[in-house]
Coordinates of C-alpha atoms in Angstrom, one line a residue:
M1 CA 15.2 -22.6 -0.9
K2 CA 12.8 -21.0 1.5
V3 CA 11.7 -17.4 1.5
R4 CA 10.6 -15.9 4.7
I5 CA 8.5 -12.7 4.7
A6 CA 8.2 -10.3 7.3
I7 CA 5.0 -8.4 7.9
P8 CA 3.7 -6.5 11.1
S9 CA 2.4 -8.4 14.1
K10 CA 0.0 -5.6 15.1
G11 CA -1.0 -2.2 14.0
R12 CA -3.1 -0.5 10.9
I13 CA -1.3 -2.3 8.3
S14 CA -1.2 -5.9 10.0
G15 CA -4.4 -6.7 8.9
P16 CA -4.4 -5.6 5.1
S17 CA -1.0 -7.2 5.1
V18 CA -2.2 -10.8 5.9
S19 CA -5.2 -10.1 3.7
L20 CA -3.1 -9.4 0.7
L21 CA -0.7 -12.4 1.4
E22 CA -3.9 -14.7 1.4
K23 CA -5.6 -13.3 -1.6
A24 CA -2.4 -13.7 -3.3
G25 CA -2.7 -17.4 -2.4
I26 CA -0.1 -17.4 0.4
G27 CA -2.5 -18.6 3.0
L28 CA -1.2 -18.9 6.5
T29 CA -1.5 -22.6 7.9
D30 CA -1.4 -21.2 11.5
N31 CA -2.6 -17.3 11.7
S32 CA -5.2 -17.6 14.4
S33 CA -2.6 -18.4 17.0
R34 CA -0.5 -15.3 15.6
K35 CA 2.9 -17.0 16.4
L36 CA 6.3 -15.4 15.9
F37 CA 6.6 -17.6 12.6
S38 CA 3.8 -19.0 10.6
N39 CA 4.0 -21.7 7.7
T40 CA 1.9 -21.2 4.5
F41 CA 0.3 -23.6 2.0
D42 CA 3.4 -23.2 0.0
P43 CA 6.1 -25.1 1.8
E44 CA 8.8 -22.8 0.4
I45 CA 7.2 -19.7 1.9
S46 CA 6.9 -18.6 5.4
V47 CA 6.0 -15.5 7.3
M48 CA 7.5 -13.7 10.4
F49 CA 5.4 -11.4 12.4
T50 CA 7.3 -8.7 14.0
R51 CA 7.1 -5.0 14.9
A52 CA 6.9 -3.0 11.4
A53 CA 9.6 -0.7 12.4
D54 CA 11.8 -3.7 12.8
I55 CA 11.2 -5.1 9.4
P56 CA 13.4 -2.6 7.5
V57 CA 16.3 -4.0 9.7
Y58 CA 15.4 -7.5 9.4
V59 CA 15.3 -7.6 5.6
A60 CA 18.4 -5.6 5.5
D61 CA 20.2 -8.0 7.5
G62 CA 18.8 -11.2 5.6
A63 CA 16.8 -12.5 8.8
A64 CA 13.8 -11.9 6.1
D65 CA 14.1 -12.2 2.6
I66 CA 11.3 -9.6 1.9
G67 CA 9.0 -7.3 3.9
I68 CA 5.8 -5.5 4.1
T69 CA 6.1 -2.2 5.9
G70 CA 5.9 1.8 5.7
F71 CA 8.2 3.7 3.6
D72 CA 8.9 6.1 6.3
L73 CA 9.8 3.4 8.7
T74 CA 12.4 2.2 5.8
Q75 CA 13.7 5.5 5.6
E76 CA 13.9 6.2 9.4
K77 CA 16.2 3.1 9.7
N78 CA 18.3 4.3 6.9
V79 CA 18.8 0.8 5.6
D80 CA 20.2 -0.6 2.2
V81 CA 17.2 -2.8 1.1
E82 CA 15.6 -3.0 -2.4
F83 CA 12.1 -1.1 -2.9
L84 CA 10.1 -3.7 -5.3
D85 CA 6.6 -2.1 -5.1
D86 CA 4.3 0.7 -3.7
L87 CA 1.5 -1.4 -2.4
K88 CA -1.0 1.6 -2.5
F89 CA -2.1 1.4 1.1
G90 CA -1.6 2.9 4.6
A91 CA -0.9 6.2 3.2
T92 CA 0.3 8.5 5.6
R93 CA 2.7 11.7 6.1
L94 CA 5.4 12.8 8.3
V95 CA 4.6 16.2 9.3
V96 CA 5.9 18.9 11.5
A97 CA 3.3 20.4 13.7
A98 CA 2.9 23.0 16.3
P99 CA 0.3 24.1 19.1
E100 CA -2.4 26.2 17.4
N101 CA -1.5 29.2 19.7
S102 CA 2.1 28.8 19.4
D103 CA 4.2 31.4 17.6
F104 CA 5.3 28.5 15.1
N105 CA 2.9 29.0 11.9
T106 CA 4.9 28.8 9.0
V107 CA 8.2 27.1 7.7
D108 CA 10.1 30.2 8.5
D109 CA 9.0 30.4 12.0
L110 CA 10.8 27.0 12.5
K111 CA 14.1 28.8 12.7
N112 CA 13.1 29.5 16.1
V113 CA 12.6 26.0 17.1
K114 CA 14.7 24.8 20.0
I115 CA 13.3 21.3 20.8
V116 CA 11.4 19.0 18.5
A117 CA 9.8 15.7 19.9
T118 CA 9.4 12.5 17.8
E119 CA 9.2 8.9 17.0
F120 CA 11.1 9.6 13.8
P121 CA 14.5 11.3 15.0
H122 CA 16.7 10.4 11.9
L123 CA 14.3 11.9 9.4
T124 CA 13.5 14.9 11.7
Q125 CA 17.1 15.5 12.3
K126 CA 17.8 15.3 8.3
Y127 CA 14.9 17.6 7.8
F128 CA 16.0 20.4 10.0
E129 CA 19.5 20.0 9.2
E130 CA 18.4 20.6 5.5
K131 CA 16.9 23.6 6.7
N132 CA 20.0 24.6 8.6
I133 CA 18.2 24.8 11.8
N134 CA 20.2 23.9 14.7
A135 CA 17.5 22.2 16.8
T136 CA 17.4 19.4 19.3
I137 CA 15.7 16.2 18.5
M138 CA 13.8 14.5 21.3
P139 CA 13.0 11.0 20.6
L140 CA 9.8 9.7 21.9
S141 CA 8.2 6.3 21.9
G142 CA 4.6 7.4 22.0
A143 CA 2.1 10.2 22.8
T144 CA 4.1 12.5 20.8
E145 CA 1.2 14.8 20.7
V146 CA 1.4 15.9 24.6
A147 CA 5.0 17.1 24.3
P148 CA 4.4 20.8 23.2
L149 CA 1.4 20.8 25.6
I150 CA 3.3 20.0 28.7
G151 CA 6.0 22.4 27.6
V152 CA 8.9 19.6 27.0
A153 CA 9.1 20.7 23.3
D154 CA 8.2 23.5 20.8
V155 CA 7.0 21.4 17.8
I156 CA 6.6 17.6 17.1
A157 CA 7.1 15.6 14.1
D158 CA 4.4 13.1 13.8
L159 CA 2.6 10.8 11.5
T160 CA -0.7 11.7 10.2
S161 CA -3.1 10.4 7.6
T162 CA -6.3 12.6 7.9
G163 CA -4.8 15.2 10.4
T164 CA -7.7 14.7 12.6
T165 CA -5.7 13.6 15.8
L166 CA -3.4 16.6 15.4
K167 CA -6.4 18.9 15.2
M168 CA -8.1 17.0 18.6
N169 CA -4.8 17.8 20.3
H170 CA -4.9 21.4 19.2
L171 CA -2.1 21.3 17.0
H172 CA -1.4 22.3 13.3
E173 CA 0.5 21.2 10.4
I174 CA 3.4 23.3 9.3
D175 CA 5.3 21.3 6.7
T176 CA 5.5 17.7 5.3
I177 CA 8.7 16.1 5.9
I178 CA 7.9 13.0 3.8
N179 CA 5.0 11.2 2.4
S180 CA 4.6 7.5 3.2
S181 CA 2.7 4.4 2.0
V182 CA 3.1 0.7 2.4
R183 CA 5.9 -0.9 0.4
L184 CA 7.2 -4.3 -0.6
I185 CA 10.8 -4.5 0.1
A186 CA 13.6 -7.1 -0.3
N187 CA 17.2 -8.0 0.9
K188 CA 19.5 -7.3 -2.1
E189 CA 21.2 -10.6 -1.8
S190 CA 17.9 -12.6 -1.6
L191 CA 16.8 -11.0 -4.7
K192 CA 19.8 -12.5 -6.3
T193 CA 19.8 -15.8 -4.7
K194 CA 16.1 -16.6 -4.3
Y195 CA 15.0 -14.1 -7.4
E196 CA 12.5 -16.8 -9.1
K197 CA 10.6 -17.5 -5.9
I198 CA 10.4 -13.7 -4.8
E199 CA 9.4 -12.7 -8.3
A200 CA 6.5 -15.3 -7.9
I201 CA 5.5 -13.7 -4.8
R202 CA 5.6 -10.3 -5.9
T203 CA 3.4 -11.3 -9.0
G204 CA 0.8 -12.8 -6.8
I205 CA 0.5 -9.7 -4.6
L206 CA 0.5 -7.2 -7.8
G207 CA -2.1 -9.3 -9.5
V208 CA -4.5 -8.7 -6.1
L209 CA -3.8 -5.0 -6.2
H210 CA -4.3 -4.9 -10.0
A211 CA -7.6 -6.8 -9.4
E212 CA -8.8 -4.0 -6.9
R213 CA -11.8 -2.1 -7.7
K214 CA -12.3 -4.0 -11.1
K215 CA -14.9 -6.0 -12.3
L216 CA -15.6 -8.7 -15.0
I217 CA -18.8 -7.9 -17.1
M218 CA -20.3 -10.6 -19.4
A219 CA -23.1 -10.1 -21.7
N220 CA -25.0 -12.0 -25.0
V221 CA -25.4 -9.7 -27.7
H222 CA -26.4 -9.9 -31.6
K223 CA -23.7 -10.1 -33.8
S224 CA -25.4 -7.1 -35.7
N225 CA -24.9 -4.9 -32.6
L226 CA -21.3 -6.0 -31.9
D227 CA -19.7 -2.6 -33.2
D228 CA -22.0 -0.6 -30.9
I229 CA -21.1 -3.2 -28.0
K230 CA -17.2 -2.5 -28.3
S231 CA -17.6 1.0 -28.2
A232 CA -19.9 0.6 -25.0
M233 CA -17.7 -1.5 -23.2
P234 CA -14.3 -0.1 -21.9
G235 CA -11.9 -2.4 -20.4
M236 CA -8.4 -3.3 -19.9
S237 CA -7.8 -4.4 -23.9
G238 CA -11.6 -4.0 -25.1
P239 CA -13.7 -7.0 -25.0
T240 CA -13.3 -10.2 -25.8
V241 CA -15.9 -12.2 -28.4
S242 CA -16.9 -15.6 -28.6
E243 CA -19.4 -17.6 -30.1
V244 CA -22.7 -18.6 -28.4
Y245 CA -23.2 -22.7 -28.8
G246 CA -26.3 -23.4 -30.6
D247 CA -27.3 -19.5 -31.7
E248 CA -25.2 -18.4 -34.8
S249 CA -26.7 -15.0 -34.6
M250 CA -25.4 -14.3 -30.9
V251 CA -21.9 -13.7 -29.5
A252 CA -20.6 -13.6 -25.7
V253 CA -18.6 -10.7 -25.0
H254 CA -16.6 -10.1 -21.8
S255 CA -14.5 -7.3 -20.5
V256 CA -12.6 -6.2 -17.4
I257 CA -13.7 -2.7 -16.2
S258 CA -13.4 -0.5 -13.3
E259 CA -15.9 -0.6 -10.7
T260 CA -16.8 3.1 -11.3
E261 CA -17.8 2.1 -14.9
V262 CA -20.0 -0.5 -13.9
F263 CA -23.2 1.4 -13.6
E264 CA -22.9 3.4 -16.6
T265 CA -21.9 0.3 -18.8
I266 CA -24.6 -1.9 -18.0
N267 CA -27.1 0.8 -19.0
K268 CA -25.4 1.3 -22.4
L269 CA -25.2 -2.5 -23.0
R270 CA -29.1 -2.9 -22.1
K271 CA -29.8 -0.2 -24.6
I272 CA -28.1 -1.6 -27.3
G273 CA -29.7 -4.8 -26.5
A274 CA -27.4 -7.1 -24.6
K275 CA -28.9 -9.9 -22.7
D276 CA -27.7 -12.0 -19.8
L277 CA -25.6 -9.7 -18.3
L278 CA -23.3 -10.7 -15.5
V279 CA -21.0 -8.5 -13.3
L280 CA -18.4 -10.8 -11.4
P281 CA -15.9 -9.9 -8.8
I282 CA -12.2 -10.8 -9.8
E283 CA -9.7 -11.9 -7.3
R284 CA -6.4 -11.5 -9.2
I285 CA -5.0 -9.9 -12.5
L286 CA -1.8 -11.4 -13.9
E287 CA 0.0 -9.3 -16.3
N288 CA 2.8 -10.9 -18.2
K289 CA 5.2 -8.1 -19.6

């Protein structure tokens, strides 16, 4: 039974999504042509390229079994899908912003807002209703930042990651409507009928994410120094120790550690007397719960 994955055809999360699938072993056989559909090296998995904003709808309707898209887009479409995992990239915020020289500086000031321009009318409407503010929501398909500057809206609700674009357009943030990142979502019926395959895909993707910023460190050490080595090597479950063939006085140790711990750990091991130190990249870490 074939599983179809929907991923963005363009935009800031398209490349990382393709890369994530490829690292998970779901390589695309015709990625270079970037057709609407692409086969993968697994005959039971295909990929559909489409607009990120449409992916929640396609997954909810069953046109795709699983999808990779922003949490903000899924909430905006207000569809019933299963959230499988936060993929921990593409972090952004939907914020209310106003011109720097306007009278809108705090949340309390928003009670005087008449018109809000946004690409997220559903979420924006919900936010202002929760604030008991009777504002008119003006849906726009792009260039939202210009709306207050040309006088067609008082404030905007727009996505930002660093706030740089808002500042460049002389806008300042007033409040955050929703925090977002890229999520793995699934059709609820597909999750029942194709669970085994979907779970295998999910496991592969999570394995890639778990391996990010992790390194495998290996060294040969004297058995007499083993206790010191164990305390010097952090790692996910502590170091693994094995015999060194041909030298009964030595053992080989290896452990998975955070990339940020490599420098300190290497120096500790050298002082203890470790030899033949190796630091290797890790492609995937698969956890069996």
